[in-house]
Amino acid sequence: MSEASVAVHADADLLAQAVAARLVVKLLDAQAERGQAAVVLTGGRIAAAVYRAVGALPAKDAVDWSRVDFWWGDERFLPAGDPERNETQARAALLDALPVAPERIHPMPPSDAGLDPEEAAAQYAAELARAARPGTAALPHFDVLMLGVGEDGHVASVFPEHPVHYESRPVSAVRGSPKPPPVRITLTLPTINTAEEVWLVAGGADKAHAVGMALAGAGPVQIPAAGVQGTSRTLWLLDRAAAATVPARFRSLR
Ligand SMILES: O=C1O[C@H](COP(=O)(O)O)[C@@H](O)[C@H](O)[C@H]1O
């Protein structure tokens, strides 16, 4: 497990551009090492800005997008194509414009697929297991997993004090989400923490309290972002407003 590090950018626009540039480089490095790459996408406002920024980068054409697997960290359990789905957002902001391999896009099941949320979560866990190295793991290798951070400190759809914290399966249905919509599907924190690199991306003053609490060592049940650690790297990517209460010991890393 890795120690957290923090990078701060002047504003949300520069943050999105910097994360986009990092993502392209990370995918290039992964493809150079492994011949392919796997990224776990997130949802929310800053994520959409990052996806748009990737789409605008000339260097994106250096990535072999047909050898990138796209997974999701969480999903709002809504019908296919609903604009509030994280999948719909990522497709519109980036994936539809890239030469991706359709079979390497792995959205979480929508609510109109004939499955209840628990069945949908189990189906996603089975899809992850199929992509794992046979006999060695229940999950694929994730080169980078991106997370937004909620004002309450939630990551993916792991919310403060929610029973999902006690779920032992790798993917969980979430009922009674405090943020709409109330039904969701999420990777659990132990699953998130199998990723090689986890990037927590947050912009705006409304995120400052949660970011500060997480980096100050809050408990993960109270502030789920505090429970996130990549196996090689845990990187907080912030704008100045979101970084306002980052503890002093991280300041030299800015
Ligand atoms: O509902 C969700 O919210 C968070 C954060 O979204 P933001 O708009 O406040 O940045 C997001 O990371 C998560 O994937 C999503 O389902």
Coordinates of C-alpha atoms and ligand atoms in Angstrom, one line a residue:
M1 CA 0.0 0.0 0.0
S2 CA 1.2 3.5 -0.8
E3 CA 1.5 6.8 1.1
A4 CA -0.6 9.5 -0.3
S5 CA 0.9 12.3 -2.3
V6 CA -0.8 15.6 -3.3
A7 CA -0.5 17.7 -6.5
V8 CA -2.3 21.1 -6.5
H9 CA -3.2 23.1 -9.7
A10 CA -4.4 26.7 -9.9
D11 CA -8.0 26.0 -10.9
A12 CA -10.4 23.3 -12.0
D13 CA -9.7 23.8 -15.7
L14 CA -5.9 23.4 -15.2
L15 CA -6.6 20.4 -12.9
A16 CA -8.7 18.7 -15.6
Q17 CA -6.0 19.3 -18.2
A18 CA -3.2 18.1 -15.9
V19 CA -5.1 14.9 -15.0
A20 CA -5.8 14.3 -18.7
A21 CA -2.1 14.6 -19.6
R22 CA -1.2 12.2 -16.7
L23 CA -3.8 9.7 -17.9
V24 CA -2.5 9.7 -21.5
V25 CA 1.1 9.1 -20.2
K26 CA 0.0 6.4 -17.7
L27 CA -1.8 4.5 -20.5
L28 CA 1.2 4.8 -22.8
D29 CA 3.5 3.5 -20.0
A30 CA 1.1 0.6 -19.3
Q31 CA 1.0 -0.3 -22.9
A32 CA 4.8 -0.2 -23.2
E33 CA 5.1 -2.5 -20.2
R34 CA 2.2 -4.9 -20.6
G35 CA 1.0 -4.4 -24.2
Q36 CA -2.4 -3.2 -22.9
A37 CA -3.9 -0.9 -20.3
A38 CA -6.9 -0.9 -18.0
V39 CA -8.5 2.2 -16.5
V40 CA -11.3 2.5 -14.1
L41 CA -13.5 5.6 -14.8
T42 CA -15.5 7.6 -12.4
G43 CA -18.4 10.1 -12.7
G44 CA -19.2 13.6 -11.7
R45 CA -18.3 17.1 -12.8
I46 CA -14.5 17.0 -12.7
A47 CA -14.4 13.6 -14.3
A48 CA -16.4 15.0 -17.3
A49 CA -13.9 17.9 -17.6
V50 CA -11.0 15.4 -17.5
Y51 CA -12.6 13.3 -20.3
R52 CA -13.2 16.3 -22.5
A53 CA -9.6 17.4 -21.9
V54 CA -8.3 14.0 -22.9
G55 CA -10.3 14.3 -26.1
A56 CA -8.7 17.6 -26.9
L57 CA -5.1 16.4 -26.4
P58 CA -3.1 15.7 -29.5
A59 CA -1.0 13.2 -27.6
K60 CA -4.0 11.0 -27.1
D61 CA -3.4 9.6 -30.6
A62 CA -0.2 8.0 -29.3
V63 CA -2.3 5.6 -27.2
D64 CA -3.6 2.4 -28.9
W65 CA -7.1 2.8 -27.7
S66 CA -8.1 -0.6 -29.1
R67 CA -5.9 -2.1 -26.3
V68 CA -7.4 -0.2 -23.4
D69 CA -10.0 -1.7 -21.1
F70 CA -12.5 0.7 -19.6
W71 CA -14.2 -0.2 -16.3
W72 CA -16.3 1.9 -13.9
G73 CA -15.8 2.4 -10.2
D74 CA -19.5 3.0 -9.7
E75 CA -22.7 3.6 -11.5
R76 CA -26.1 5.2 -10.9
F77 CA -28.7 2.3 -11.4
L78 CA -30.7 4.0 -14.2
P79 CA -31.8 2.9 -17.7
A80 CA -29.3 2.6 -20.4
G81 CA -28.6 5.9 -22.0
D82 CA -29.9 8.0 -19.1
P83 CA -27.8 11.2 -19.0
E84 CA -27.2 10.7 -15.3
R85 CA -25.4 7.4 -15.8
N86 CA -21.6 7.7 -15.4
E87 CA -21.3 5.5 -18.5
T88 CA -23.4 7.9 -20.6
Q89 CA -21.3 10.8 -19.4
A90 CA -18.0 9.1 -20.3
R91 CA -19.2 8.0 -23.7
A92 CA -20.4 11.5 -24.6
A93 CA -17.4 13.3 -23.3
L94 CA -14.7 10.9 -24.6
L95 CA -15.3 7.3 -25.6
D96 CA -17.6 7.9 -28.5
A97 CA -14.8 9.9 -30.2
L98 CA -12.0 7.4 -29.7
P99 CA -11.1 4.3 -31.7
V100 CA -11.9 2.0 -28.8
A101 CA -12.7 -1.7 -29.0
P102 CA -16.4 -2.0 -28.0
E103 CA -15.7 -5.3 -26.2
R104 CA -13.2 -3.6 -24.0
I105 CA -15.8 -1.2 -22.6
H106 CA -17.2 -2.7 -19.5
P107 CA -20.2 -0.6 -18.2
M108 CA -22.1 -1.6 -15.1
P109 CA -25.5 -3.0 -16.0
P110 CA -28.3 -0.5 -16.4
S111 CA -31.6 -0.7 -14.5
D112 CA -33.5 -1.9 -17.6
A113 CA -31.4 -5.0 -18.2
G114 CA -33.8 -7.2 -16.3
L115 CA -31.6 -7.5 -13.2
D116 CA -32.2 -6.2 -9.7
P117 CA -29.3 -4.2 -8.3
E118 CA -27.8 -7.1 -6.4
E119 CA -27.9 -9.3 -9.5
A120 CA -26.4 -6.5 -11.5
A121 CA -23.5 -6.2 -9.0
A122 CA -22.9 -9.9 -9.1
Q123 CA -22.9 -9.8 -12.9
Y124 CA -20.3 -7.1 -12.9
A125 CA -18.2 -9.1 -10.4
A126 CA -18.3 -12.0 -12.8
E127 CA -17.2 -9.9 -15.7
L128 CA -14.3 -8.6 -13.7
A129 CA -13.4 -12.2 -12.7
R130 CA -13.4 -13.2 -16.4
A131 CA -10.9 -10.5 -17.2
A132 CA -8.6 -11.6 -14.3
R133 CA -5.6 -13.7 -15.0
P134 CA -7.1 -17.2 -14.8
G135 CA -6.4 -19.0 -11.6
T136 CA -4.5 -16.1 -10.0
A137 CA -7.0 -13.4 -9.1
A138 CA -10.7 -12.5 -9.0
L139 CA -10.0 -9.0 -10.4
P140 CA -8.1 -7.7 -13.5
H141 CA -5.1 -5.6 -13.1
F142 CA -6.1 -1.9 -13.0
D143 CA -3.3 0.4 -14.1
V144 CA -5.2 3.5 -12.8
L145 CA -8.4 4.0 -11.0
M146 CA -9.9 7.5 -10.9
L147 CA -12.2 8.7 -8.2
G148 CA -14.1 11.9 -7.6
V149 CA -14.6 12.9 -4.0
G150 CA -18.0 14.0 -2.7
E151 CA -18.6 16.9 -0.4
D152 CA -19.3 14.3 2.3
G153 CA -16.1 12.4 1.5
H154 CA -17.7 9.6 -0.6
V155 CA -15.8 7.9 -3.3
A156 CA -17.4 5.8 -6.1
S157 CA -20.8 5.0 -4.4
V158 CA -19.3 4.2 -1.0
F159 CA -21.0 6.8 1.3
P160 CA -20.2 7.7 4.9
E161 CA -21.7 5.3 7.5
H162 CA -23.4 3.2 4.7
P163 CA -23.7 -0.6 5.2
V164 CA -21.7 -1.0 1.9
H165 CA -18.6 -0.6 4.2
Y166 CA -19.3 -4.1 5.6
E167 CA -19.9 -5.8 2.2
S168 CA -17.4 -8.6 1.5
R169 CA -18.2 -9.1 -2.2
P170 CA -16.0 -7.1 -4.7
V171 CA -19.0 -5.2 -6.2
S172 CA -22.0 -4.1 -4.2
A173 CA -25.5 -2.8 -4.8
V174 CA -26.1 0.4 -2.9
R175 CA -29.6 1.2 -1.7
G176 CA -30.5 4.4 0.1
S177 CA -27.7 6.5 -1.3
P178 CA -27.9 10.0 0.3
K179 CA -27.1 11.4 -3.1
P180 CA -29.6 10.8 -5.9
P181 CA -30.3 8.5 -7.4
P182 CA -30.9 6.3 -4.4
V183 CA -29.9 3.0 -6.0
R184 CA -26.4 2.5 -7.3
I185 CA -23.7 -0.1 -7.9
T186 CA -20.1 0.3 -6.7
L187 CA -16.8 -1.4 -6.4
T188 CA -16.1 -1.8 -2.7
L189 CA -13.1 -0.1 -1.0
P190 CA -11.0 -3.4 -0.9
T191 CA -11.6 -3.8 -4.7
I192 CA -10.7 -0.1 -5.3
N193 CA -7.5 -0.7 -3.3
T194 CA -6.2 -3.4 -5.7
A195 CA -5.5 -0.8 -8.3
E196 CA -1.9 0.0 -9.0
E197 CA -2.5 3.7 -8.9
V198 CA -5.5 5.4 -7.5
W199 CA -6.1 9.1 -8.3
L200 CA -8.5 11.1 -6.2
V201 CA -9.5 14.1 -8.2
A202 CA -11.3 17.0 -6.6
G203 CA -12.0 20.6 -7.5
G204 CA -13.8 23.4 -5.8
A205 CA -14.2 24.8 -2.3
D206 CA -17.1 22.5 -1.5
K207 CA -14.6 19.6 -1.5
A208 CA -12.0 21.2 0.8
H209 CA -13.5 19.9 4.1
A210 CA -13.7 16.2 2.9
V211 CA -10.2 16.4 1.3
G212 CA -8.7 17.9 4.5
M213 CA -10.4 15.3 6.8
A214 CA -9.3 12.4 4.6
L215 CA -5.7 13.5 4.5
A216 CA -5.7 14.2 8.2
G217 CA -6.4 10.6 8.9
A218 CA -10.2 10.4 9.4
G219 CA -11.8 7.0 9.6
P220 CA -12.9 5.5 6.3
V221 CA -16.4 4.8 7.6
Q222 CA -16.9 8.5 8.3
I223 CA -14.9 9.7 5.3
P224 CA -14.6 7.0 2.7
A225 CA -11.9 8.8 0.7
A226 CA -9.7 8.2 3.7
G227 CA -9.8 4.5 3.1
V228 CA -8.4 4.6 -0.4
Q229 CA -4.9 3.4 -1.2
G230 CA -3.4 2.3 -4.5
T231 CA -0.8 -0.6 -4.4
S232 CA 1.9 1.6 -5.9
R233 CA 0.5 5.1 -5.7
T234 CA -2.2 7.1 -4.1
L235 CA -2.4 10.5 -5.7
W236 CA -4.6 13.4 -4.7
L237 CA -5.1 15.8 -7.7
L238 CA -6.6 19.0 -6.5
D239 CA -7.3 22.6 -7.4
R240 CA -6.3 25.3 -4.9
A241 CA -9.8 25.7 -3.6
A242 CA -10.2 21.9 -2.8
A243 CA -6.7 21.9 -1.3
A244 CA -7.5 24.7 1.2
T245 CA -7.3 22.5 4.3
V246 CA -4.7 19.9 3.2
P247 CA -2.5 19.2 6.3
A248 CA 0.9 20.9 6.4
R249 CA 2.9 17.7 6.1
F250 CA 1.6 17.4 2.4
R251 CA 2.5 20.9 1.5
S252 CA 6.1 20.2 0.5
L253 CA 4.7 17.8 -2.1
R254 CA 2.6 20.4 -3.8
Ligands
LIG1 O1 -22.5 10.5 -7.7 C1 -21.3 10.6 -7.9 O2 -20.5 11.6 -7.4 C2 -19.1 11.6 -7.2 C3 -18.6 13.0 -7.2 O3 -19.2 13.8 -8.2 P1 -18.9 15.4 -8.3 O4 -19.8 15.9 -9.4 O5 -19.2 16.0 -7.0 O6 -17.5 15.5 -8.7 C4 -18.5 10.7 -8.3 O7 -17.2 10.6 -8.1 C5 -19.2 9.4 -8.5 O8 -18.6 8.6 -9.4 C6 -20.6 9.6 -8.8 O9 -21.4 8.5 -9.0

